[in-house]
Amino acid sequence: QLQLQESGPGLVKPSETLSFTCTVSGGSISNINYYWGWIRQPPGKGLEWIGSIYYSGIAYYNPSLKSRVTISVDTSKNQFSLKLSSVTAADTAVYYCARRTMTTRGEGNWFDPWGQGTLVTVSS
Amino acid sequence: DIQMTQSPSSLSASVGDRVTITCRASQSINNYFNWYQQKPGKAPKLLIYAASSLQSGVPSRFSGSGSGTDFTLTISSLQPEDFATYYCQQSYNTPPTFGQGTKVEIK
């Protein structure tokens, strides 16, 4: 069964760079049918897609965050990573990684499964 | 960005009730639409994909319908484990966007 596990700091200072890694187990990150994504959720609020990456390194970002986000993949470690620069208190959130299933059958795509999530607080 | 608007934002229901949650997209998204369930302190869980396809392992009391701009999630007989927040999501355009959530509470 595929599992995803986020790892990263729980506290980041304003203006610094937030870094997370998602480790995939029970399946290969190089599977051609999937992208791998990051989604965040501020405390008590809704979900926001940050970006997704393919095993080849092709990445797509939310335009609202694009200038500050870099997502990378390491197929040798079955991991993908998120860097968000110049963080502010508004970036305080639970950060989730998830597999994004892509289809060509006219069904769109979806996120499943998700990691358990890690809360990051931006504070000095 | 495509805006997803859920209604209601919250509802109270009893075990055994039939519950319906709706989601409206700001433009047509065909059936590129998904529903998720989130329990407190947990990650979202995929319930329905492509508007009406039940994810493997999800109980059959959950069903989805709709196409275009209007979509519905129905729980035919609410169970104690179904009290949670439900989110809709479109995958028609980038960025994929989510509704604001519907919290289902115990009456």
Coordinates of N, CA and C in Angstrom, one line a residue:
Chain A
Q1 N 0.8 -1.2 0.0 CA 0.0 0.0 0.0 C 0.9 1.2 0.0
L2 N 0.6 2.1 -0.9 CA 1.4 3.3 -1.0 C 1.2 4.2 0.2
Q3 N 2.4 4.7 0.7 CA 2.3 5.7 1.8 C 3.2 6.8 1.5
L4 N 2.9 8.0 2.0 CA 3.7 9.2 1.9 C 3.9 9.8 3.3
Q5 N 5.1 10.3 3.5 CA 5.5 10.8 4.8 C 6.3 12.1 4.6
E6 N 5.7 13.2 5.2 CA 6.4 14.5 5.1 C 7.4 14.6 6.2
S7 N 8.5 15.3 6.0 CA 9.4 15.6 7.0 C 9.9 17.0 6.8
G8 N 10.1 17.7 7.9 CA 10.5 19.1 7.8 C 10.4 19.8 9.2
P9 N 10.8 21.0 9.3 CA 10.8 21.7 10.6 C 9.4 22.2 10.9
G10 N 9.2 22.3 12.2 CA 7.9 22.7 12.7 C 7.8 24.3 12.9
L11 N 9.0 24.9 12.9 CA 9.0 26.3 13.1 C 10.0 27.0 12.1
V12 N 9.6 28.0 11.5 CA 10.5 28.7 10.5 C 10.3 30.2 10.8
K13 N 11.4 30.9 10.7 CA 11.4 32.4 11.0 C 10.9 33.1 9.8
P14 N 10.3 34.3 10.0 CA 9.9 35.1 8.8 C 11.1 35.4 8.0
S15 N 10.8 35.5 6.7 CA 11.8 35.8 5.6 C 12.7 34.6 5.2
E16 N 12.7 33.5 6.0 CA 13.5 32.4 5.7 C 12.8 31.5 4.7
T17 N 13.5 30.3 4.4 CA 12.9 29.4 3.4 C 12.5 28.1 4.2
L18 N 11.2 27.8 3.9 CA 10.6 26.5 4.4 C 11.0 25.4 3.5
S19 N 11.5 24.3 4.0 CA 11.8 23.1 3.2 C 11.2 21.8 3.8
F20 N 10.6 21.1 2.9 CA 10.0 19.8 3.3 C 10.4 18.7 2.3
T21 N 10.4 17.5 2.8 CA 10.6 16.4 1.9 C 9.5 15.4 2.1
C22 N 9.1 14.8 1.1 CA 8.0 13.7 1.1 C 8.7 12.4 0.6
T23 N 8.7 11.4 1.5 CA 9.2 10.1 1.2 C 8.1 9.2 0.8
V24 N 8.2 8.6 -0.4 CA 7.1 7.7 -0.9 C 7.6 6.2 -0.6
S25 N 6.7 5.4 0.0 CA 7.0 4.0 0.2 C 5.9 3.2 -0.3
G26 N 6.2 1.9 -0.7 CA 5.2 1.0 -1.2 C 4.9 1.2 -2.7
G27 N 5.7 2.0 -3.3 CA 5.5 2.2 -4.8 C 6.6 3.1 -5.3
S28 N 6.7 3.2 -6.6 CA 7.8 4.0 -7.2 C 7.3 5.4 -7.6
I29 N 8.1 6.3 -7.3 CA 7.8 7.7 -7.6 C 8.0 7.9 -9.1
S30 N 8.6 6.9 -9.8 CA 8.8 7.0 -11.3 C 7.7 6.4 -12.1
N31 N 6.6 6.0 -11.4 CA 5.4 5.5 -12.1 C 4.9 6.6 -13.1
I32 N 4.7 6.2 -14.3 CA 4.4 7.2 -15.4 C 3.0 7.8 -15.2
N33 N 2.2 7.1 -14.4 CA 0.8 7.5 -14.3 C 0.5 8.6 -13.3
Y34 N 1.5 9.0 -12.6 CA 1.3 9.9 -11.4 C 2.2 11.1 -11.4
Y35 N 1.6 12.2 -10.9 CA 2.4 13.4 -10.5 C 2.4 13.3 -8.9
W36 N 3.2 14.2 -8.4 CA 3.4 14.2 -6.9 C 3.2 15.6 -6.5
G37 N 2.4 15.9 -5.5 CA 2.0 17.3 -5.2 C 2.1 17.7 -3.8
W38 N 2.1 19.0 -3.6 CA 2.0 19.6 -2.3 C 0.8 20.5 -2.1
I39 N 0.1 20.3 -1.0 CA -1.1 21.1 -0.7 C -1.0 21.6 0.7
R40 N -1.5 22.8 1.0 CA -1.4 23.3 2.4 C -2.8 23.7 2.9
Q41 N -2.9 23.8 4.2 CA -4.1 24.1 4.8 C -3.8 25.0 6.1
P42 N -4.1 26.3 6.0 CA -3.9 27.1 7.2 C -4.8 26.7 8.3
P43 N -4.4 26.9 9.5 CA -5.3 26.4 10.7 C -6.7 26.9 10.5
G44 N -7.6 25.9 10.6 CA -9.1 26.3 10.5 C -9.6 26.7 9.2
K45 N -8.7 26.6 8.1 CA -9.2 27.1 6.8 C -9.2 25.9 5.8
G46 N -9.3 26.3 4.5 CA -9.5 25.4 3.5 C -8.1 25.0 2.9
L47 N -8.2 24.2 1.8 CA -7.0 23.6 1.1 C -6.6 24.4 -0.1
E48 N -5.3 24.6 -0.2 CA -4.6 25.3 -1.3 C -3.6 24.5 -2.0
W49 N -3.7 24.2 -3.3 CA -2.7 23.5 -4.0 C -1.4 24.4 -4.2
I50 N -0.3 23.8 -3.9 CA 1.0 24.6 -4.0 C 1.6 24.3 -5.4
G51 N 1.7 23.0 -5.7 CA 2.4 22.6 -7.0 C 2.5 21.1 -7.1
S52 N 2.8 20.6 -8.3 CA 3.0 19.2 -8.5 C 4.2 19.0 -9.4
I53 N 4.8 17.8 -9.3 CA 6.0 17.4 -10.1 C 5.8 16.0 -10.7
Y54 N 6.4 15.8 -11.8 CA 6.5 14.5 -12.5 C 7.8 13.9 -12.2
Y55 N 8.0 12.6 -12.3 CA 9.3 12.0 -12.0 C 10.4 12.5 -12.9
S56 N 10.0 13.0 -14.0 CA 11.1 13.6 -15.0 C 11.6 14.9 -14.5
G57 N 10.9 15.5 -13.5 CA 11.3 16.8 -13.1 C 10.4 18.0 -13.6
I58 N 9.5 17.7 -14.4 CA 8.5 18.7 -14.9 C 7.6 19.1 -13.7
A59 N 7.6 20.4 -13.5 CA 6.8 20.9 -12.3 C 5.8 22.0 -12.7
Y60 N 4.7 22.0 -12.0 CA 3.7 23.0 -12.2 C 3.4 23.7 -10.8
Y61 N 3.2 25.0 -10.8 CA 3.1 25.7 -9.6 C 1.8 26.5 -9.6
N62 N 1.3 26.8 -8.4 CA 0.2 27.7 -8.3 C 0.7 29.1 -8.6
P63 N 0.1 29.8 -9.5 CA 0.5 31.1 -9.9 C 0.7 32.1 -8.7
S64 N -0.2 31.8 -7.7 CA -0.2 32.7 -6.5 C 1.1 32.6 -5.7
L65 N 1.8 31.4 -5.9 CA 3.0 31.2 -5.1 C 4.2 31.0 -5.9
K66 N 4.0 31.0 -7.3 CA 5.1 30.5 -8.2 C 6.4 31.2 -8.0
S67 N 6.4 32.5 -7.6 CA 7.7 33.2 -7.5 C 8.5 32.8 -6.3
R68 N 7.9 32.0 -5.3 CA 8.5 31.6 -4.1 C 8.7 30.1 -4.0
V69 N 8.2 29.4 -4.9 CA 8.1 27.9 -4.7 C 9.1 27.2 -5.7
T70 N 9.7 26.2 -5.2 CA 10.5 25.2 -6.0 C 10.2 23.8 -5.5
I71 N 9.7 23.0 -6.4 CA 9.5 21.6 -6.1 C 10.5 20.7 -7.0
S72 N 11.1 19.8 -6.3 CA 12.1 18.9 -7.0 C 11.9 17.5 -6.7
V73 N 12.5 16.6 -7.4 CA 12.3 15.2 -7.2 C 13.6 14.5 -7.2
D74 N 13.7 13.4 -6.4 CA 14.9 12.6 -6.3 C 14.5 11.2 -6.5
T75 N 14.5 10.6 -7.7 CA 14.0 9.3 -7.9 C 14.8 8.2 -7.3
S76 N 16.1 8.5 -7.0 CA 17.0 7.5 -6.4 C 16.6 7.3 -4.9
K77 N 16.0 8.3 -4.3 CA 15.5 8.2 -2.9 C 14.0 8.0 -2.8
N78 N 13.3 8.0 -4.0 CA 11.9 8.0 -4.0 C 11.3 9.1 -3.1
Q79 N 11.8 10.3 -3.3 CA 11.4 11.5 -2.6 C 11.1 12.6 -3.5
F80 N 10.3 13.6 -3.0 CA 10.2 14.8 -3.7 C 10.1 15.9 -2.6
S81 N 10.5 17.1 -3.0 CA 10.8 18.1 -2.0 C 10.1 19.5 -2.4
L82 N 9.8 20.3 -1.3 CA 9.2 21.6 -1.5 C 10.1 22.6 -0.8
K83 N 10.4 23.7 -1.5 CA 11.0 24.9 -0.9 C 10.1 26.1 -1.1
L84 N 9.8 26.8 0.0 CA 9.0 28.0 -0.1 C 9.8 29.1 0.5
S85 N 10.2 30.1 -0.3 CA 11.1 31.2 0.2 C 10.3 32.4 0.8
S86 N 11.1 33.2 1.5 CA 10.5 34.5 2.0 C 9.2 34.3 2.7
V87 N 9.2 33.4 3.6 CA 7.9 33.1 4.3 C 7.5 34.2 5.3
T88 N 6.1 34.3 5.4 CA 5.5 35.2 6.4 C 4.5 34.4 7.2
A89 N 3.9 35.1 8.2 CA 2.9 34.4 9.0 C 1.8 33.8 8.2
A90 N 1.5 34.3 7.0 CA 0.5 33.8 6.2 C 0.8 32.4 5.6
D91 N 2.1 32.0 5.7 CA 2.5 30.7 5.3 C 2.3 29.6 6.4
T92 N 1.9 30.0 7.6 CA 1.7 29.1 8.6 C 0.5 28.2 8.2
A93 N 0.8 26.9 8.2 CA -0.2 25.9 7.7 C 0.2 24.5 8.0
V94 N -0.7 23.6 7.8 CA -0.3 22.2 7.7 C 0.0 21.9 6.2
Y95 N 1.2 21.3 6.0 CA 1.6 21.0 4.6 C 1.5 19.5 4.4
Y96 N 0.8 19.2 3.3 CA 0.5 17.8 2.9 C 1.3 17.5 1.6
C97 N 1.8 16.3 1.5 CA 2.2 15.8 0.2 C 1.1 14.8 -0.2
A98 N 1.0 14.6 -1.5 CA 0.0 13.7 -2.0 C 0.3 13.2 -3.4
R99 N -0.1 12.0 -3.8 CA 0.0 11.5 -5.1 C -1.2 12.1 -6.0
R100 N -0.8 12.5 -7.2 CA -1.9 13.0 -8.1 C -2.0 12.1 -9.2
T101 N -3.2 11.4 -9.3 CA -3.4 10.5 -10.4 C -3.9 11.2 -11.6
M102 N -3.2 11.0 -12.7 CA -3.5 11.7 -14.0 C -4.2 10.6 -14.9
T103 N -5.2 11.0 -15.6 CA -5.9 10.1 -16.5 C -6.0 10.7 -17.9
T104 N -6.2 9.9 -18.9 CA -6.4 10.3 -20.2 C -7.8 9.9 -20.7
R105 N -8.6 9.5 -19.7 CA -9.9 9.0 -20.0 C -11.0 10.0 -19.9
G106 N -10.6 11.3 -19.8 CA -11.7 12.3 -19.6 C -12.2 12.4 -18.2
E107 N -11.4 11.9 -17.2 CA -11.9 11.9 -15.9 C -11.2 13.0 -15.0
G108 N -10.2 13.7 -15.6 CA -9.5 14.6 -14.8 C -8.4 14.0 -13.9
N109 N -8.1 14.5 -12.8 CA -7.1 14.0 -11.9 C -7.5 14.2 -10.5
W110 N -6.9 13.5 -9.5 CA -7.2 13.7 -8.1 C -6.1 13.3 -7.2
F111 N -6.2 13.7 -6.0 CA -5.1 13.5 -5.0 C -5.5 12.3 -4.1
D112 N -4.6 11.3 -4.1 CA -4.8 10.1 -3.3 C -3.7 9.2 -3.5
P113 N -3.1 8.7 -2.4 CA -3.3 9.1 -1.0 C -2.6 10.4 -0.6
W114 N -2.8 10.8 0.6 CA -2.1 11.9 1.2 C -1.2 11.5 2.3
G115 N -0.2 12.3 2.6 CA 0.6 12.1 3.8 C -0.2 12.6 5.0
Q116 N 0.3 12.4 6.2 CA -0.4 12.8 7.4 C -0.4 14.3 7.6
G117 N 0.5 15.0 7.0 CA 0.6 16.4 7.2 C 1.5 16.8 8.3
T118 N 2.1 18.0 8.1 CA 3.0 18.5 9.1 C 2.7 20.0 9.3
L119 N 2.5 20.4 10.5 CA 2.2 21.9 10.8 C 3.5 22.6 10.8
V120 N 3.5 23.7 10.0 CA 4.7 24.6 10.1 C 4.2 26.0 10.6
T121 N 4.8 26.5 11.6 CA 4.5 27.8 12.1 C 5.6 28.8 11.7
V122 N 5.2 29.9 11.2 CA 6.2 31.0 10.8 C 6.1 32.0 11.9
S123 N 7.2 32.1 12.7 CA 7.2 33.0 13.8 C 8.7 33.3 14.2
S124 N 8.9 34.5 14.7 CA 10.3 34.8 15.1 C 10.5 34.4 16.6
Chain B
D1 N -8.6 31.8 -11.8 CA -8.8 30.5 -11.1 C -10.3 30.2 -11.1
I2 N -10.6 28.9 -11.1 CA -12.0 28.5 -11.0 C -12.4 28.5 -9.5
Q3 N -13.5 29.2 -9.2 CA -14.0 29.2 -7.8 C -15.0 28.1 -7.6
M4 N -14.8 27.4 -6.5 CA -15.7 26.3 -6.1 C -16.4 26.8 -4.8
T5 N -17.8 26.8 -4.9 CA -18.6 27.2 -3.8 C -19.5 26.1 -3.3
Q6 N -19.2 25.8 -2.0 CA -20.0 24.7 -1.4 C -21.2 25.2 -0.6
S7 N -22.2 24.5 -0.5 CA -23.3 24.8 0.4 C -24.0 23.5 0.9
P8 N -24.4 23.6 2.2 CA -24.1 24.7 3.1 C -22.7 24.7 3.6
S9 N -22.3 25.6 4.4 CA -21.0 25.6 5.0 C -20.9 24.7 6.2
S10 N -22.1 24.5 6.8 CA -22.2 23.5 7.9 C -23.6 23.0 8.0
L11 N -23.8 21.8 8.5 CA -25.1 21.3 8.7 C -25.1 20.3 9.9
S12 N -26.2 20.2 10.6 CA -26.4 19.3 11.7 C -27.3 18.2 11.3
A13 N -27.0 17.0 11.5 CA -27.8 15.8 11.1 C -27.7 14.7 12.1
S14 N -28.6 13.8 12.0 CA -28.7 12.7 12.9 C -28.2 11.4 12.2
V15 N -27.7 10.4 13.0 CA -27.4 9.1 12.4 C -28.6 8.6 11.7
G16 N -28.4 8.1 10.5 CA -29.5 7.6 9.7 C -30.1 8.5 8.7
D17 N -29.8 9.8 8.9 CA -30.3 10.8 8.0 C -29.6 10.7 6.6
R18 N -30.4 11.2 5.6 CA -29.9 11.4 4.2 C -29.3 12.8 4.2
V19 N -28.1 12.9 3.7 CA -27.4 14.2 3.7 C -26.9 14.5 2.3
T20 N -27.2 15.8 1.9 CA -26.8 16.2 0.6 C -26.0 17.5 0.7
I21 N -24.8 17.5 0.0 CA -23.9 18.7 0.0 C -23.8 19.0 -1.5
T22 N -23.8 20.3 -1.8 CA -23.7 20.7 -3.1 C -22.4 21.6 -3.3
C23 N -21.9 21.6 -4.5 CA -20.8 22.4 -4.9 C -21.0 23.0 -6.3
R24 N -20.7 24.2 -6.5 CA -20.9 24.9 -7.7 C -19.6 25.5 -8.2
A25 N -19.3 25.2 -9.5 CA -18.0 25.8 -10.1 C -18.4 27.1 -10.8
S26 N -17.4 28.0 -10.8 CA -17.6 29.3 -11.5 C -17.6 29.2 -13.0
Q27 N -17.2 28.1 -13.6 CA -17.4 27.8 -15.0 C -17.5 26.3 -15.2
S28 N -17.9 25.9 -16.4 CA -18.1 24.5 -16.6 C -16.7 23.7 -16.5
I29 N -16.8 22.6 -15.8 CA -15.6 21.8 -15.6 C -15.9 20.3 -16.0
N30 N -16.9 20.1 -16.9 CA -17.2 18.8 -17.3 C -17.4 17.9 -16.0
N31 N -16.7 16.8 -16.0 CA -16.8 15.9 -14.8 C -15.4 15.9 -14.1
Y32 N -14.6 16.9 -14.3 CA -13.3 16.9 -13.6 C -13.4 17.4 -12.2
F33 N -14.0 16.6 -11.4 CA -14.5 17.0 -10.1 C -14.4 15.9 -9.1
N34 N -13.9 16.2 -7.8 CA -13.7 15.2 -6.8 C -14.2 15.7 -5.5
W35 N -14.5 14.7 -4.6 CA -14.9 15.0 -3.2 C -14.0 14.3 -2.3
Y36 N -13.7 15.0 -1.2 CA -12.8 14.5 -0.1 C -13.5 14.6 1.2
Q37 N -13.1 13.8 2.2 CA -13.6 13.8 3.5 C -12.4 14.1 4.4
Q38 N -12.5 15.0 5.4 CA -11.4 15.3 6.3 C -11.9 15.2 7.7
K39 N -11.3 14.4 8.5 CA -11.6 14.4 10.0 C -10.6 15.2 10.7
P40 N -11.0 15.7 11.9 CA -10.1 16.6 12.7 C -8.7 16.0 12.9
G41 N -7.7 16.8 12.5 CA -6.3 16.3 12.7 C -5.8 15.3 11.7
K42 N -6.6 15.0 10.7 CA -6.2 14.0 9.7 C -6.1 14.6 8.3
A43 N -5.5 13.9 7.4 CA -5.4 14.4 6.1 C -6.7 14.1 5.3
P44 N -7.0 14.9 4.3 CA -8.2 14.6 3.5 C -8.1 13.2 2.9
K45 N -9.3 12.6 2.7 CA -9.4 11.3 2.1 C -10.3 11.3 0.9
L46 N -9.8 10.8 -0.3 CA -10.6 10.8 -1.5 C -11.8 9.9 -1.3
L47 N -13.0 10.5 -1.6 CA -14.2 9.7 -1.6 C -14.7 9.4 -3.0
I48 N -14.8 10.4 -3.8 CA -15.4 10.4 -5.2 C -14.5 11.0 -6.1
Y49 N -14.2 10.4 -7.3 CA -13.5 11.1 -8.3 C -14.3 11.1 -9.6
A50 N -13.9 12.0 -10.5 CA -14.7 12.1 -11.8 C -16.2 12.3 -11.6
A51 N -16.5 13.0 -10.5 CA -17.9 13.4 -10.2 C -18.7 12.3 -9.6
S52 N -18.6 11.1 -10.1 CA -19.5 10.0 -9.6 C -18.9 8.7 -9.4
S53 N -17.6 8.6 -9.5 CA -16.9 7.3 -9.3 C -16.5 7.1 -7.9
L54 N -16.9 6.0 -7.3 CA -16.6 5.8 -5.9 C -15.2 5.2 -5.7
Q55 N -14.3 5.9 -4.9 CA -13.0 5.4 -4.7 C -13.0 4.0 -4.0
S56 N -12.1 3.2 -4.3 CA -12.0 1.9 -3.8 C -12.0 1.9 -2.2
G57 N -12.8 1.1 -1.6 CA -12.8 1.1 -0.1 C -13.8 2.0 0.5
V58 N -14.4 2.9 -0.2 CA -15.3 3.9 0.3 C -16.7 3.3 0.4
P59 N -17.4 3.4 1.5 CA -18.7 2.7 1.6 C -19.7 3.2 0.5
S60 N -20.6 2.3 0.1 CA -21.5 2.6 -1.0 C -22.6 3.6 -0.6
R61 N -22.7 4.0 0.7 CA -23.7 5.0 1.1 C -23.3 6.4 0.6
F62 N -22.0 6.5 0.2 CA -21.6 7.8 -0.5 C -21.8 7.7 -2.0
S63 N -22.3 8.8 -2.5 CA -22.5 8.8 -4.0 C -22.3 10.3 -4.4
G64 N -21.9 10.4 -5.7 CA -21.7 11.7 -6.3 C -22.4 11.8 -7.6
S65 N -22.8 13.0 -7.9 CA -23.5 13.2 -9.2 C -23.2 14.7 -9.7
G66 N -23.5 14.9 -10.9 CA -23.4 16.2 -11.5 C -22.4 16.3 -12.7
S67 N -22.5 17.4 -13.4 CA -21.6 17.6 -14.5 C -21.7 19.1 -14.9
G68 N -20.7 19.6 -15.5 CA -20.8 21.0 -15.9 C -20.4 21.9 -14.7
T69 N -21.4 22.6 -14.1 CA -21.0 23.5 -13.0 C -21.6 23.0 -11.6
D70 N -22.6 22.1 -11.6 CA -23.3 21.8 -10.4 C -23.1 20.3 -10.0
F71 N -22.7 20.1 -8.8 CA -22.3 18.8 -8.3 C -22.9 18.5 -6.9
T72 N -23.2 17.2 -6.6 CA -23.8 16.9 -5.4 C -23.1 15.6 -4.8
L73 N -22.9 15.7 -3.5 CA -22.4 14.5 -2.7 C -23.6 14.1 -1.8
T74 N -23.9 12.9 -1.8 CA -25.0 12.4 -1.0 C -24.5 11.2 -0.1
I75 N -24.9 11.3 1.1 CA -24.7 10.2 2.1 C -26.1 9.7 2.4
S76 N -26.3 8.4 2.0 CA -27.7 7.9 2.0 C -28.2 7.7 3.4
S77 N -27.3 7.3 4.3 CA -27.7 7.0 5.7 C -26.5 7.3 6.6
L78 N -26.5 8.5 7.2 CA -25.3 9.0 7.9 C -24.9 8.1 9.0
Q79 N -23.7 7.8 9.1 CA -23.1 6.9 10.2 C -22.3 7.8 11.1
P80 N -22.0 7.3 12.3 CA -21.2 8.1 13.3 C -19.9 8.5 12.7
E81 N -19.3 7.6 11.9 CA -17.9 7.9 11.4 C -17.9 8.9 10.3
D82 N -19.1 9.3 9.8 CA -19.2 10.3 8.7 C -19.2 11.7 9.2
F83 N -19.2 12.0 10.4 CA -19.1 13.3 10.9 C -17.7 13.9 10.7
A84 N -17.6 14.9 9.8 CA -16.4 15.3 9.3 C -16.6 16.6 8.4
T85 N -15.5 17.1 7.8 CA -15.7 18.2 6.9 C -15.4 17.6 5.5
Y86 N -16.3 18.0 4.5 CA -16.2 17.6 3.2 C -15.8 18.7 2.2
Y87 N -14.9 18.4 1.3 CA -14.4 19.4 0.4 C -14.6 18.9 -1.1
C88 N -15.0 19.8 -1.9 CA -15.0 19.5 -3.3 C -13.7 20.1 -4.0
Q89 N -13.4 19.6 -5.2 CA -12.2 20.0 -5.9 C -12.3 19.9 -7.4
Q90 N -11.9 20.9 -8.1 CA -11.9 20.8 -9.6 C -10.5 20.5 -10.1
S91 N -10.5 19.7 -11.2 CA -9.2 19.4 -11.8 C -9.2 19.8 -13.3
Y92 N -10.2 20.6 -13.6 CA -10.3 21.0 -15.0 C -9.2 22.0 -15.5
N93 N -8.9 22.9 -14.6 CA -7.8 23.9 -14.9 C -6.8 23.9 -13.8
T94 N -5.6 24.4 -14.2 CA -4.6 24.7 -13.3 C -4.7 26.2 -12.8
P95 N -4.7 26.5 -11.5 CA -4.5 25.6 -10.4 C -5.7 24.8 -10.0
P96 N -5.6 23.5 -9.6 CA -6.7 22.8 -9.0 C -7.2 23.6 -7.8
T97 N -8.5 23.8 -7.6 CA -9.0 24.5 -6.5 C -10.0 23.7 -5.7
F98 N -10.2 24.1 -4.5 CA -11.0 23.4 -3.6 C -12.2 24.3 -3.1
G99 N -13.3 23.7 -2.7 CA -14.3 24.5 -2.1 C -13.9 24.8 -0.6
Q100 N -14.7 25.6 0.0 CA -14.3 26.1 1.4 C -14.7 25.0 2.4
G101 N -15.4 24.0 2.1 CA -15.7 22.9 3.0 C -17.1 23.0 3.6
T102 N -17.6 21.8 3.9 CA -18.9 21.7 4.6 C -18.7 20.8 5.8
K103 N -19.0 21.3 6.9 CA -18.8 20.6 8.2 C -20.1 19.9 8.5
V104 N -20.1 18.6 8.7 CA -21.2 17.8 9.0 C -21.1 17.5 10.5
E105 N -22.0 18.0 11.3 CA -22.0 17.8 12.7 C -23.2 17.0 13.2
I106 N -23.0 16.5 14.5 CA -24.1 15.7 15.1 C -25.2 16.6 15.6
K107 N -26.4 16.2 15.3 CA -27.5 17.0 15.8 C -27.9 16.4 17.2

